[in-house]
Amino acid sequence: MIRVGLTGWGDHPDVYSPTSKKTDKLKDYSGHFKLVELDSTFYAIQPERNIRKWISETPDGFGFIVKAYQGMTGHHRGRLPYESEEEMFRLFRLSVGPMLEAGKLPMILAQYPPWFDCTKENVGVLRKMREYLDELDVAVEFRHQSWYSEKYREGTLDFLREQRFIHSVCDEPQAGEGSVPFVPEATREDKTLVRLHGRNTAGWKANGRDDKKWREVRYLYDYNDSELKGLAEEITCIASEDVYVVFNNNSGGHAAENAKRFMGIAGIETARPGAQQLDLFGGEDL
């Protein structure tokens, strides 16, 4: 089964009812999609009250792909706000525990930074991640091209299989060593993650911490029907029982519409919005 969702639920105007409050965004979103990537966990380990609130606002069968806290994947700069690495991972596990218990946690997404290249030391980092989150399903996303070089590609995929990591397959611009190719291969029989970042090559190259608006440029892309058809053909051939597809190209507000078109092309049944919502395209009250 292919499950489709977006990155976050707070910035997709097409899926909100005009009569809804800001606090209703997740409820509205879950009427259109059964999956969402939770990004707030990257910036801070979330308190239990937030996690339980989000669980209560979504229907049975809804899933949160929870992004690993930045200190867990080497993004955090400076001193970590925890006494130890062990404490950080322990608190993260406690935080996502209610989602796991509710059956709404298909996976954790461990996205590593562009400077995390294919070295023996970094392989050790991945082994430690697996140990810390042993009871959880973890998807690994690389952002340095060396992991998929001719020399290391098969070794990378075999290592992910050995460690029971879910492979995060990325569609993104090919813009040097800080980008990875589209490699639609499963490393587990049950789950694969596909993240669609768009194909804005110029925007991808413009990425830089000194530019405060780099995110707005990097993910500014509108997939056309031909591109979505090509992706659908590749994704439907991935050898996993469930393939989770997340659209991350929302800088220009294209993610929701692209996801709906992708679902139509791939023949995926769409969620039916609640009575208080408007259909994404029709504009008729339901």
PDB file of C-alpha atoms in Angstrom:
ATOM      1  CA  MET A   1       0.000   0.000   0.000  1.00  0.00           C
ATOM      2  CA  ILE A   2       1.185   3.517  -0.803  1.00  0.00           C
ATOM      3  CA  ARG A   3       0.437   6.089   1.898  1.00  0.00           C
ATOM      4  CA  VAL A   4       0.748   9.770   0.999  1.00  0.00           C
ATOM      5  CA  GLY A   5       1.180  12.873   3.140  1.00  0.00           C
ATOM      6  CA  LEU A   6       2.932  16.210   3.495  1.00  0.00           C
ATOM      7  CA  THR A   7       5.604  17.779   5.630  1.00  0.00           C
ATOM      8  CA  GLY A   8       3.737  19.399   8.520  1.00  0.00           C
ATOM      9  CA  TRP A   9       0.082  20.366   8.638  1.00  0.00           C
ATOM     10  CA  GLY A  10       0.362  24.080   9.409  1.00  0.00           C
ATOM     11  CA  ASP A  11       1.106  25.544   5.986  1.00  0.00           C
ATOM     12  CA  HIS A  12      -1.284  23.993   3.473  1.00  0.00           C
ATOM     13  CA  PRO A  13      -4.173  26.457   2.914  1.00  0.00           C
ATOM     14  CA  ASP A  14      -5.854  24.224   0.335  1.00  0.00           C
ATOM     15  CA  VAL A  15      -6.888  21.679   2.959  1.00  0.00           C
ATOM     16  CA  TYR A  16      -8.411  23.976   5.581  1.00  0.00           C
ATOM     17  CA  SER A  17     -12.055  24.863   5.841  1.00  0.00           C
ATOM     18  CA  PRO A  18     -12.630  28.647   5.682  1.00  0.00           C
ATOM     19  CA  THR A  19     -14.685  28.367   8.864  1.00  0.00           C
ATOM     20  CA  SER A  20     -12.003  26.528  10.843  1.00  0.00           C
ATOM     21  CA  LYS A  21      -9.867  28.057  13.555  1.00  0.00           C
ATOM     22  CA  LYS A  22      -6.065  27.915  13.519  1.00  0.00           C
ATOM     23  CA  THR A  23      -6.262  25.195  16.151  1.00  0.00           C
ATOM     24  CA  ASP A  24      -8.288  23.033  13.745  1.00  0.00           C
ATOM     25  CA  LYS A  25      -5.563  22.719  11.107  1.00  0.00           C
ATOM     26  CA  LEU A  26      -4.506  19.180  12.011  1.00  0.00           C
ATOM     27  CA  LYS A  27      -8.125  18.001  12.125  1.00  0.00           C
ATOM     28  CA  ASP A  28      -8.751  19.521   8.687  1.00  0.00           C
ATOM     29  CA  TYR A  29      -5.512  18.100   7.310  1.00  0.00           C
ATOM     30  CA  SER A  30      -6.306  14.589   8.537  1.00  0.00           C
ATOM     31  CA  GLY A  31      -9.505  14.692   6.513  1.00  0.00           C
ATOM     32  CA  HIS A  32      -7.410  14.786   3.340  1.00  0.00           C
ATOM     33  CA  PHE A  33      -4.300  12.786   4.180  1.00  0.00           C
ATOM     34  CA  LYS A  34      -3.649   9.815   6.453  1.00  0.00           C
ATOM     35  CA  LEU A  35       0.024  10.616   6.963  1.00  0.00           C
ATOM     36  CA  VAL A  36       2.107  13.606   8.047  1.00  0.00           C
ATOM     37  CA  GLU A  37       5.753  14.300   8.763  1.00  0.00           C
ATOM     38  CA  LEU A  38       6.166  15.885  12.189  1.00  0.00           C
ATOM     39  CA  ASP A  39       8.993  18.448  11.988  1.00  0.00           C
ATOM     40  CA  SER A  40       8.639  20.201  15.343  1.00  0.00           C
ATOM     41  CA  THR A  41      10.419  17.258  16.977  1.00  0.00           C
ATOM     42  CA  PHE A  42      13.563  18.164  15.044  1.00  0.00           C
ATOM     43  CA  TYR A  43      13.795  21.516  16.844  1.00  0.00           C
ATOM     44  CA  ALA A  44      12.808  20.307  20.316  1.00  0.00           C
ATOM     45  CA  ILE A  45      11.810  17.074  22.020  1.00  0.00           C
ATOM     46  CA  GLN A  46       8.094  17.609  22.439  1.00  0.00           C
ATOM     47  CA  PRO A  47       6.285  17.513  25.793  1.00  0.00           C
ATOM     48  CA  GLU A  48       3.825  14.685  26.323  1.00  0.00           C
ATOM     49  CA  ARG A  49       0.824  17.059  26.299  1.00  0.00           C
ATOM     50  CA  ASN A  50       1.568  18.047  22.679  1.00  0.00           C
ATOM     51  CA  ILE A  51       1.960  14.463  21.549  1.00  0.00           C
ATOM     52  CA  ARG A  52      -1.296  13.377  23.212  1.00  0.00           C
ATOM     53  CA  LYS A  53      -3.147  16.382  21.762  1.00  0.00           C
ATOM     54  CA  TRP A  54      -2.057  15.476  18.220  1.00  0.00           C
ATOM     55  CA  ILE A  55      -3.040  11.860  18.761  1.00  0.00           C
ATOM     56  CA  SER A  56      -6.514  12.907  19.911  1.00  0.00           C
ATOM     57  CA  GLU A  57      -7.024  15.196  16.906  1.00  0.00           C
ATOM     58  CA  THR A  58      -6.429  12.487  14.305  1.00  0.00           C
ATOM     59  CA  PRO A  59      -8.522   9.455  13.317  1.00  0.00           C
ATOM     60  CA  ASP A  60      -7.613   5.800  13.636  1.00  0.00           C
ATOM     61  CA  GLY A  61      -5.217   4.754  10.899  1.00  0.00           C
ATOM     62  CA  PHE A  62      -3.471   8.135  10.818  1.00  0.00           C
ATOM     63  CA  GLY A  63       0.328   8.086  11.037  1.00  0.00           C
ATOM     64  CA  PHE A  64       3.042  10.526  12.172  1.00  0.00           C
ATOM     65  CA  ILE A  65       6.523  10.212  10.695  1.00  0.00           C
ATOM     66  CA  VAL A  66       8.458  11.812  13.535  1.00  0.00           C
ATOM     67  CA  LYS A  67      11.663  13.594  12.631  1.00  0.00           C
ATOM     68  CA  ALA A  68      14.517  12.846  15.015  1.00  0.00           C
ATOM     69  CA  TYR A  69      15.697  15.675  17.254  1.00  0.00           C
ATOM     70  CA  GLN A  70      18.597  17.606  15.711  1.00  0.00           C
ATOM     71  CA  GLY A  71      20.975  16.670  18.508  1.00  0.00           C
ATOM     72  CA  MET A  72      20.494  13.010  17.630  1.00  0.00           C
ATOM     73  CA  THR A  73      21.605  13.447  14.019  1.00  0.00           C
ATOM     74  CA  GLY A  74      24.500  15.880  14.404  1.00  0.00           C
ATOM     75  CA  HIS A  75      22.720  19.047  13.272  1.00  0.00           C
ATOM     76  CA  HIS A  76      22.800  20.801  16.645  1.00  0.00           C
ATOM     77  CA  ARG A  77      25.570  23.332  17.105  1.00  0.00           C
ATOM     78  CA  GLY A  78      27.032  24.107  20.469  1.00  0.00           C
ATOM     79  CA  ARG A  79      26.384  22.366  23.756  1.00  0.00           C
ATOM     80  CA  LEU A  80      23.393  20.047  23.897  1.00  0.00           C
ATOM     81  CA  PRO A  81      20.690  21.050  26.424  1.00  0.00           C
ATOM     82  CA  TYR A  82      20.920  17.639  28.098  1.00  0.00           C
ATOM     83  CA  GLU A  83      23.242  16.146  30.663  1.00  0.00           C
ATOM     84  CA  SER A  84      24.281  13.358  28.319  1.00  0.00           C
ATOM     85  CA  GLU A  85      23.606  11.726  24.981  1.00  0.00           C
ATOM     86  CA  GLU A  86      21.902   8.893  26.832  1.00  0.00           C
ATOM     87  CA  GLU A  87      19.479  11.297  28.510  1.00  0.00           C
ATOM     88  CA  MET A  88      18.640  12.949  25.174  1.00  0.00           C
ATOM     89  CA  PHE A  89      17.706   9.652  23.550  1.00  0.00           C
ATOM     90  CA  ARG A  90      15.827   8.482  26.637  1.00  0.00           C
ATOM     91  CA  LEU A  91      13.666  11.613  26.690  1.00  0.00           C
ATOM     92  CA  PHE A  92      13.019  11.340  22.962  1.00  0.00           C
ATOM     93  CA  ARG A  93      11.849   7.745  23.363  1.00  0.00           C
ATOM     94  CA  LEU A  94       9.552   8.761  26.210  1.00  0.00           C
ATOM     95  CA  SER A  95       8.164  11.617  24.129  1.00  0.00           C
ATOM     96  CA  VAL A  96       7.098   9.443  21.195  1.00  0.00           C
ATOM     97  CA  GLY A  97       5.927   6.573  23.401  1.00  0.00           C
ATOM     98  CA  PRO A  98       2.234   7.570  23.350  1.00  0.00           C
ATOM     99  CA  MET A  99       2.220   7.607  19.533  1.00  0.00           C
ATOM    100  CA  LEU A 100       3.729   4.140  19.473  1.00  0.00           C
ATOM    101  CA  GLU A 101       1.109   2.895  21.928  1.00  0.00           C
ATOM    102  CA  ALA A 102      -1.668   4.482  19.862  1.00  0.00           C
ATOM    103  CA  GLY A 103      -0.470   2.778  16.682  1.00  0.00           C
ATOM    104  CA  LYS A 104       0.228   6.140  15.048  1.00  0.00           C
ATOM    105  CA  LEU A 105       4.025   5.992  14.776  1.00  0.00           C
ATOM    106  CA  PRO A 106       5.036   4.250  11.541  1.00  0.00           C
ATOM    107  CA  MET A 107       8.636   5.424  11.884  1.00  0.00           C
ATOM    108  CA  ILE A 108      11.211   7.894  13.131  1.00  0.00           C
ATOM    109  CA  LEU A 109      13.027   9.833  10.398  1.00  0.00           C
ATOM    110  CA  ALA A 110      16.745  10.254  11.082  1.00  0.00           C
ATOM    111  CA  GLN A 111      17.864  12.770   8.465  1.00  0.00           C
ATOM    112  CA  TYR A 112      21.608  13.299   8.553  1.00  0.00           C
ATOM    113  CA  PRO A 113      23.301  16.555   7.495  1.00  0.00           C
ATOM    114  CA  PRO A 114      25.111  17.144   4.183  1.00  0.00           C
ATOM    115  CA  TRP A 115      28.492  16.851   5.898  1.00  0.00           C
ATOM    116  CA  PHE A 116      27.674  13.348   7.202  1.00  0.00           C
ATOM    117  CA  ASP A 117      29.646  11.392   4.607  1.00  0.00           C
ATOM    118  CA  CYS A 118      30.343   7.699   4.174  1.00  0.00           C
ATOM    119  CA  THR A 119      33.133   6.952   6.652  1.00  0.00           C
ATOM    120  CA  LYS A 120      33.825   4.206   9.170  1.00  0.00           C
ATOM    121  CA  GLU A 121      33.257   6.713  11.983  1.00  0.00           C
ATOM    122  CA  ASN A 122      29.814   7.647  10.666  1.00  0.00           C
ATOM    123  CA  VAL A 123      28.858   4.012  10.190  1.00  0.00           C
ATOM    124  CA  GLY A 124      29.566   3.734  13.921  1.00  0.00           C
ATOM    125  CA  VAL A 125      27.249   6.677  14.569  1.00  0.00           C
ATOM    126  CA  LEU A 126      24.471   4.842  12.747  1.00  0.00           C
ATOM    127  CA  ARG A 127      25.084   1.696  14.779  1.00  0.00           C
ATOM    128  CA  LYS A 128      24.731   3.724  17.953  1.00  0.00           C
ATOM    129  CA  MET A 129      21.476   5.267  16.683  1.00  0.00           C
ATOM    130  CA  ARG A 130      20.136   1.756  16.126  1.00  0.00           C
ATOM    131  CA  GLU A 131      21.090   0.761  19.681  1.00  0.00           C
ATOM    132  CA  TYR A 132      19.487   3.825  21.255  1.00  0.00           C
ATOM    133  CA  LEU A 133      16.222   3.388  19.319  1.00  0.00           C
ATOM    134  CA  ASP A 134      16.238  -0.391  19.213  1.00  0.00           C
ATOM    135  CA  GLU A 135      12.490  -0.756  19.818  1.00  0.00           C
ATOM    136  CA  LEU A 136      11.498   1.789  17.152  1.00  0.00           C
ATOM    137  CA  ASP A 137      11.338   1.684  13.357  1.00  0.00           C
ATOM    138  CA  VAL A 138      13.878   4.205  12.062  1.00  0.00           C
ATOM    139  CA  ALA A 139      14.246   5.550   8.521  1.00  0.00           C
ATOM    140  CA  VAL A 140      17.676   6.868   7.558  1.00  0.00           C
ATOM    141  CA  GLU A 141      18.031   9.693   5.063  1.00  0.00           C
ATOM    142  CA  PHE A 142      21.462  10.574   3.741  1.00  0.00           C
ATOM    143  CA  ARG A 143      22.269  13.947   2.244  1.00  0.00           C
ATOM    144  CA  HIS A 144      25.846  13.313   1.184  1.00  0.00           C
ATOM    145  CA  GLN A 145      26.327  11.662  -2.199  1.00  0.00           C
ATOM    146  CA  SER A 146      29.188   9.422  -1.063  1.00  0.00           C
ATOM    147  CA  TRP A 147      26.756   6.887   0.450  1.00  0.00           C
ATOM    148  CA  TYR A 148      25.490   6.156  -3.068  1.00  0.00           C
ATOM    149  CA  SER A 149      28.773   6.331  -4.938  1.00  0.00           C
ATOM    150  CA  GLU A 150      29.677   3.368  -7.138  1.00  0.00           C
ATOM    151  CA  LYS A 151      32.154   2.255  -4.475  1.00  0.00           C
ATOM    152  CA  TYR A 152      29.744   2.309  -1.505  1.00  0.00           C
ATOM    153  CA  ARG A 153      26.172   2.091  -2.794  1.00  0.00           C
ATOM    154  CA  GLU A 154      25.616  -1.655  -2.380  1.00  0.00           C
ATOM    155  CA  GLY A 155      27.430  -1.625   0.953  1.00  0.00           C
ATOM    156  CA  THR A 156      25.197   1.221   2.146  1.00  0.00           C
ATOM    157  CA  LEU A 157      21.999  -0.637   1.254  1.00  0.00           C
ATOM    158  CA  ASP A 158      23.278  -3.897   2.742  1.00  0.00           C
ATOM    159  CA  PHE A 159      24.198  -2.099   5.961  1.00  0.00           C
ATOM    160  CA  LEU A 160      20.710  -0.567   6.225  1.00  0.00           C
ATOM    161  CA  ARG A 161      19.217  -4.031   5.745  1.00  0.00           C
ATOM    162  CA  GLU A 162      21.499  -5.557   8.356  1.00  0.00           C
ATOM    163  CA  GLN A 163      20.578  -2.899  10.911  1.00  0.00           C
ATOM    164  CA  ARG A 164      16.856  -3.053  10.050  1.00  0.00           C
ATOM    165  CA  PHE A 165      16.838   0.597   9.027  1.00  0.00           C
ATOM    166  CA  ILE A 166      14.134   1.808   6.664  1.00  0.00           C
ATOM    167  CA  HIS A 167      15.560   3.356   3.511  1.00  0.00           C
ATOM    168  CA  SER A 168      14.540   6.976   2.905  1.00  0.00           C
ATOM    169  CA  VAL A 169      14.437   7.388  -0.867  1.00  0.00           C
ATOM    170  CA  CYS A 170      14.794  11.012  -2.004  1.00  0.00           C
ATOM    171  CA  ASP A 171      13.751  12.870  -5.124  1.00  0.00           C
ATOM    172  CA  GLU A 172      15.791  16.063  -5.199  1.00  0.00           C
ATOM    173  CA  PRO A 173      18.004  18.105  -7.544  1.00  0.00           C
ATOM    174  CA  GLN A 174      21.348  16.600  -8.452  1.00  0.00           C
ATOM    175  CA  ALA A 175      23.508  19.475  -7.310  1.00  0.00           C
ATOM    176  CA  GLY A 176      26.826  18.098  -6.133  1.00  0.00           C
ATOM    177  CA  GLU A 177      27.907  16.064  -3.134  1.00  0.00           C
ATOM    178  CA  GLY A 178      25.247  17.676  -0.903  1.00  0.00           C
ATOM    179  CA  SER A 179      22.465  15.892  -2.785  1.00  0.00           C
ATOM    180  CA  VAL A 180      21.665  12.219  -3.276  1.00  0.00           C
ATOM    181  CA  PRO A 181      20.307  10.306  -6.282  1.00  0.00           C
ATOM    182  CA  PHE A 182      16.876   8.725  -6.491  1.00  0.00           C
ATOM    183  CA  VAL A 183      17.459   5.109  -5.458  1.00  0.00           C
ATOM    184  CA  PRO A 184      14.048   3.378  -5.190  1.00  0.00           C
ATOM    185  CA  GLU A 185      15.238   0.299  -3.305  1.00  0.00           C
ATOM    186  CA  ALA A 186      13.744  -1.198  -0.169  1.00  0.00           C
ATOM    187  CA  THR A 187      15.899  -2.289   2.741  1.00  0.00           C
ATOM    188  CA  ARG A 188      12.943  -3.779   4.655  1.00  0.00           C
ATOM    189  CA  GLU A 189      10.071  -5.865   3.373  1.00  0.00           C
ATOM    190  CA  ASP A 190       7.475  -3.988   5.399  1.00  0.00           C
ATOM    191  CA  LYS A 191       8.301  -0.280   5.021  1.00  0.00           C
ATOM    192  CA  THR A 192      10.047   2.206   2.738  1.00  0.00           C
ATOM    193  CA  LEU A 193       9.971   5.998   2.953  1.00  0.00           C
ATOM    194  CA  VAL A 194      10.009   8.288  -0.098  1.00  0.00           C
ATOM    195  CA  ARG A 195      10.510  12.031   0.381  1.00  0.00           C
ATOM    196  CA  LEU A 196       9.905  14.368  -2.559  1.00  0.00           C
ATOM    197  CA  HIS A 197      11.852  17.596  -2.172  1.00  0.00           C
ATOM    198  CA  GLY A 198      11.271  19.021  -5.649  1.00  0.00           C
ATOM    199  CA  ARG A 199      13.795  19.590  -8.434  1.00  0.00           C
ATOM    200  CA  ASN A 200      14.803  23.214  -7.996  1.00  0.00           C
ATOM    201  CA  THR A 201      18.505  22.876  -8.784  1.00  0.00           C
ATOM    202  CA  ALA A 202      19.285  26.590  -8.494  1.00  0.00           C
ATOM    203  CA  GLY A 203      17.486  26.819  -5.174  1.00  0.00           C
ATOM    204  CA  TRP A 204      19.252  23.736  -3.840  1.00  0.00           C
ATOM    205  CA  LYS A 205      22.650  25.184  -4.660  1.00  0.00           C
ATOM    206  CA  ALA A 206      21.701  28.460  -2.981  1.00  0.00           C
ATOM    207  CA  ASN A 207      21.391  26.697   0.372  1.00  0.00           C
ATOM    208  CA  GLY A 208      23.401  28.394   3.072  1.00  0.00           C
ATOM    209  CA  ARG A 209      23.046  29.135   6.753  1.00  0.00           C
ATOM    210  CA  ASP A 210      23.815  32.791   6.159  1.00  0.00           C
ATOM    211  CA  ASP A 211      20.731  33.159   3.987  1.00  0.00           C
ATOM    212  CA  LYS A 212      17.713  33.164   6.303  1.00  0.00           C
ATOM    213  CA  LYS A 213      15.327  32.464   3.405  1.00  0.00           C
ATOM    214  CA  TRP A 214      17.182  29.488   1.916  1.00  0.00           C
ATOM    215  CA  ARG A 215      14.401  27.064   2.859  1.00  0.00           C
ATOM    216  CA  GLU A 216      11.838  29.138   0.974  1.00  0.00           C
ATOM    217  CA  VAL A 217      13.965  28.889  -2.169  1.00  0.00           C
ATOM    218  CA  ARG A 218      15.208  25.327  -1.850  1.00  0.00           C
ATOM    219  CA  TYR A 219      11.803  23.632  -1.785  1.00  0.00           C
ATOM    220  CA  LEU A 220      10.092  25.919  -4.310  1.00  0.00           C
ATOM    221  CA  TYR A 221       8.921  23.485  -6.966  1.00  0.00           C
ATOM    222  CA  ASP A 222       5.739  22.374  -8.713  1.00  0.00           C
ATOM    223  CA  TYR A 223       5.863  18.821 -10.114  1.00  0.00           C
ATOM    224  CA  ASN A 224       4.238  18.448 -13.525  1.00  0.00           C
ATOM    225  CA  ASP A 225       2.082  15.471 -14.525  1.00  0.00           C
ATOM    226  CA  SER A 226       4.884  13.792 -16.459  1.00  0.00           C
ATOM    227  CA  GLU A 227       7.193  13.942 -13.435  1.00  0.00           C
ATOM    228  CA  LEU A 228       4.503  12.644 -11.099  1.00  0.00           C
ATOM    229  CA  LYS A 229       3.709   9.806 -13.498  1.00  0.00           C
ATOM    230  CA  GLY A 230       7.375   8.840 -13.624  1.00  0.00           C
ATOM    231  CA  LEU A 231       7.588   8.896  -9.834  1.00  0.00           C
ATOM    232  CA  ALA A 232       4.423   6.837  -9.499  1.00  0.00           C
ATOM    233  CA  GLU A 233       5.824   4.173 -11.826  1.00  0.00           C
ATOM    234  CA  GLU A 234       9.060   3.969  -9.814  1.00  0.00           C
ATOM    235  CA  ILE A 235       7.388   4.054  -6.401  1.00  0.00           C
ATOM    236  CA  THR A 236       4.818   1.359  -7.187  1.00  0.00           C
ATOM    237  CA  CYS A 237       7.713  -0.994  -7.986  1.00  0.00           C
ATOM    238  CA  ILE A 238       9.389  -0.605  -4.569  1.00  0.00           C
ATOM    239  CA  ALA A 239       9.386  -4.012  -2.898  1.00  0.00           C
ATOM    240  CA  SER A 240       7.816  -3.149   0.472  1.00  0.00           C
ATOM    241  CA  GLU A 241       4.375  -3.893   1.835  1.00  0.00           C
ATOM    242  CA  ASP A 242       3.894  -0.208   2.666  1.00  0.00           C
ATOM    243  CA  VAL A 243       5.544   2.763   0.986  1.00  0.00           C
ATOM    244  CA  TYR A 244       5.185   6.118   2.757  1.00  0.00           C
ATOM    245  CA  VAL A 245       5.398   9.088   0.378  1.00  0.00           C
ATOM    246  CA  VAL A 246       5.906  12.595   1.773  1.00  0.00           C
ATOM    247  CA  PHE A 247       5.789  15.756  -0.343  1.00  0.00           C
ATOM    248  CA  ASN A 248       8.199  18.388   0.990  1.00  0.00           C
ATOM    249  CA  ASN A 249       7.932  20.920  -1.865  1.00  0.00           C
ATOM    250  CA  ASN A 250       5.738  23.438  -0.092  1.00  0.00           C
ATOM    251  CA  SER A 251       7.686  26.698  -0.363  1.00  0.00           C
ATOM    252  CA  GLY A 252       5.202  27.854  -2.999  1.00  0.00           C
ATOM    253  CA  GLY A 253       2.243  25.935  -1.571  1.00  0.00           C
ATOM    254  CA  HIS A 254       2.461  23.164  -4.152  1.00  0.00           C
ATOM    255  CA  ALA A 255       2.761  20.117  -1.897  1.00  0.00           C
ATOM    256  CA  ALA A 256      -0.929  19.427  -1.211  1.00  0.00           C
ATOM    257  CA  GLU A 257      -2.029  19.844  -4.820  1.00  0.00           C
ATOM    258  CA  ASN A 258       0.910  17.781  -6.104  1.00  0.00           C
ATOM    259  CA  ALA A 259       0.147  15.032  -3.595  1.00  0.00           C
ATOM    260  CA  LYS A 260      -3.496  14.891  -4.703  1.00  0.00           C
ATOM    261  CA  ARG A 261      -2.493  14.688  -8.355  1.00  0.00           C
ATOM    262  CA  PHE A 262       0.057  11.989  -7.548  1.00  0.00           C
ATOM    263  CA  MET A 263      -2.616   9.969  -5.757  1.00  0.00           C
ATOM    264  CA  GLY A 264      -4.904  10.252  -8.780  1.00  0.00           C
ATOM    265  CA  ILE A 265      -2.153   9.164 -11.165  1.00  0.00           C
ATOM    266  CA  ALA A 266      -1.158   6.249  -8.920  1.00  0.00           C
ATOM    267  CA  GLY A 267      -4.772   5.190  -8.383  1.00  0.00           C
ATOM    268  CA  ILE A 268      -4.645   5.749  -4.624  1.00  0.00           C
ATOM    269  CA  GLU A 269      -7.921   6.293  -2.821  1.00  0.00           C
ATOM    270  CA  THR A 270      -8.083   9.730  -1.246  1.00  0.00           C
ATOM    271  CA  ALA A 271      -9.337  10.398   2.256  1.00  0.00           C
ATOM    272  CA  ARG A 272     -12.801  11.945   2.348  1.00  0.00           C
ATOM    273  CA  PRO A 273     -12.819  15.335   4.107  1.00  0.00           C
ATOM    274  CA  GLY A 274     -15.147  15.865   7.049  1.00  0.00           C
ATOM    275  CA  ALA A 275     -18.432  17.681   6.699  1.00  0.00           C
ATOM    276  CA  GLN A 276     -16.966  20.996   7.854  1.00  0.00           C
ATOM    277  CA  GLN A 277     -14.309  20.957   5.141  1.00  0.00           C
ATOM    278  CA  LEU A 278     -14.112  21.872   1.481  1.00  0.00           C
ATOM    279  CA  ASP A 279     -12.857  19.436  -1.103  1.00  0.00           C
ATOM    280  CA  LEU A 280      -9.328  20.378  -2.189  1.00  0.00           C
ATOM    281  CA  PHE A 281     -10.370  20.974  -5.790  1.00  0.00           C
ATOM    282  CA  GLY A 282     -14.145  21.012  -6.048  1.00  0.00           C
ATOM    283  CA  GLY A 283     -15.001  23.890  -3.734  1.00  0.00           C
ATOM    284  CA  GLU A 284     -18.349  22.283  -2.851  1.00  0.00           C
ATOM    285  CA  ASP A 285     -19.600  21.930   0.674  1.00  0.00           C
ATOM    286  CA  LEU A 286     -19.745  18.285   1.709  1.00  0.00           C
TER     287      LEU A 286
END
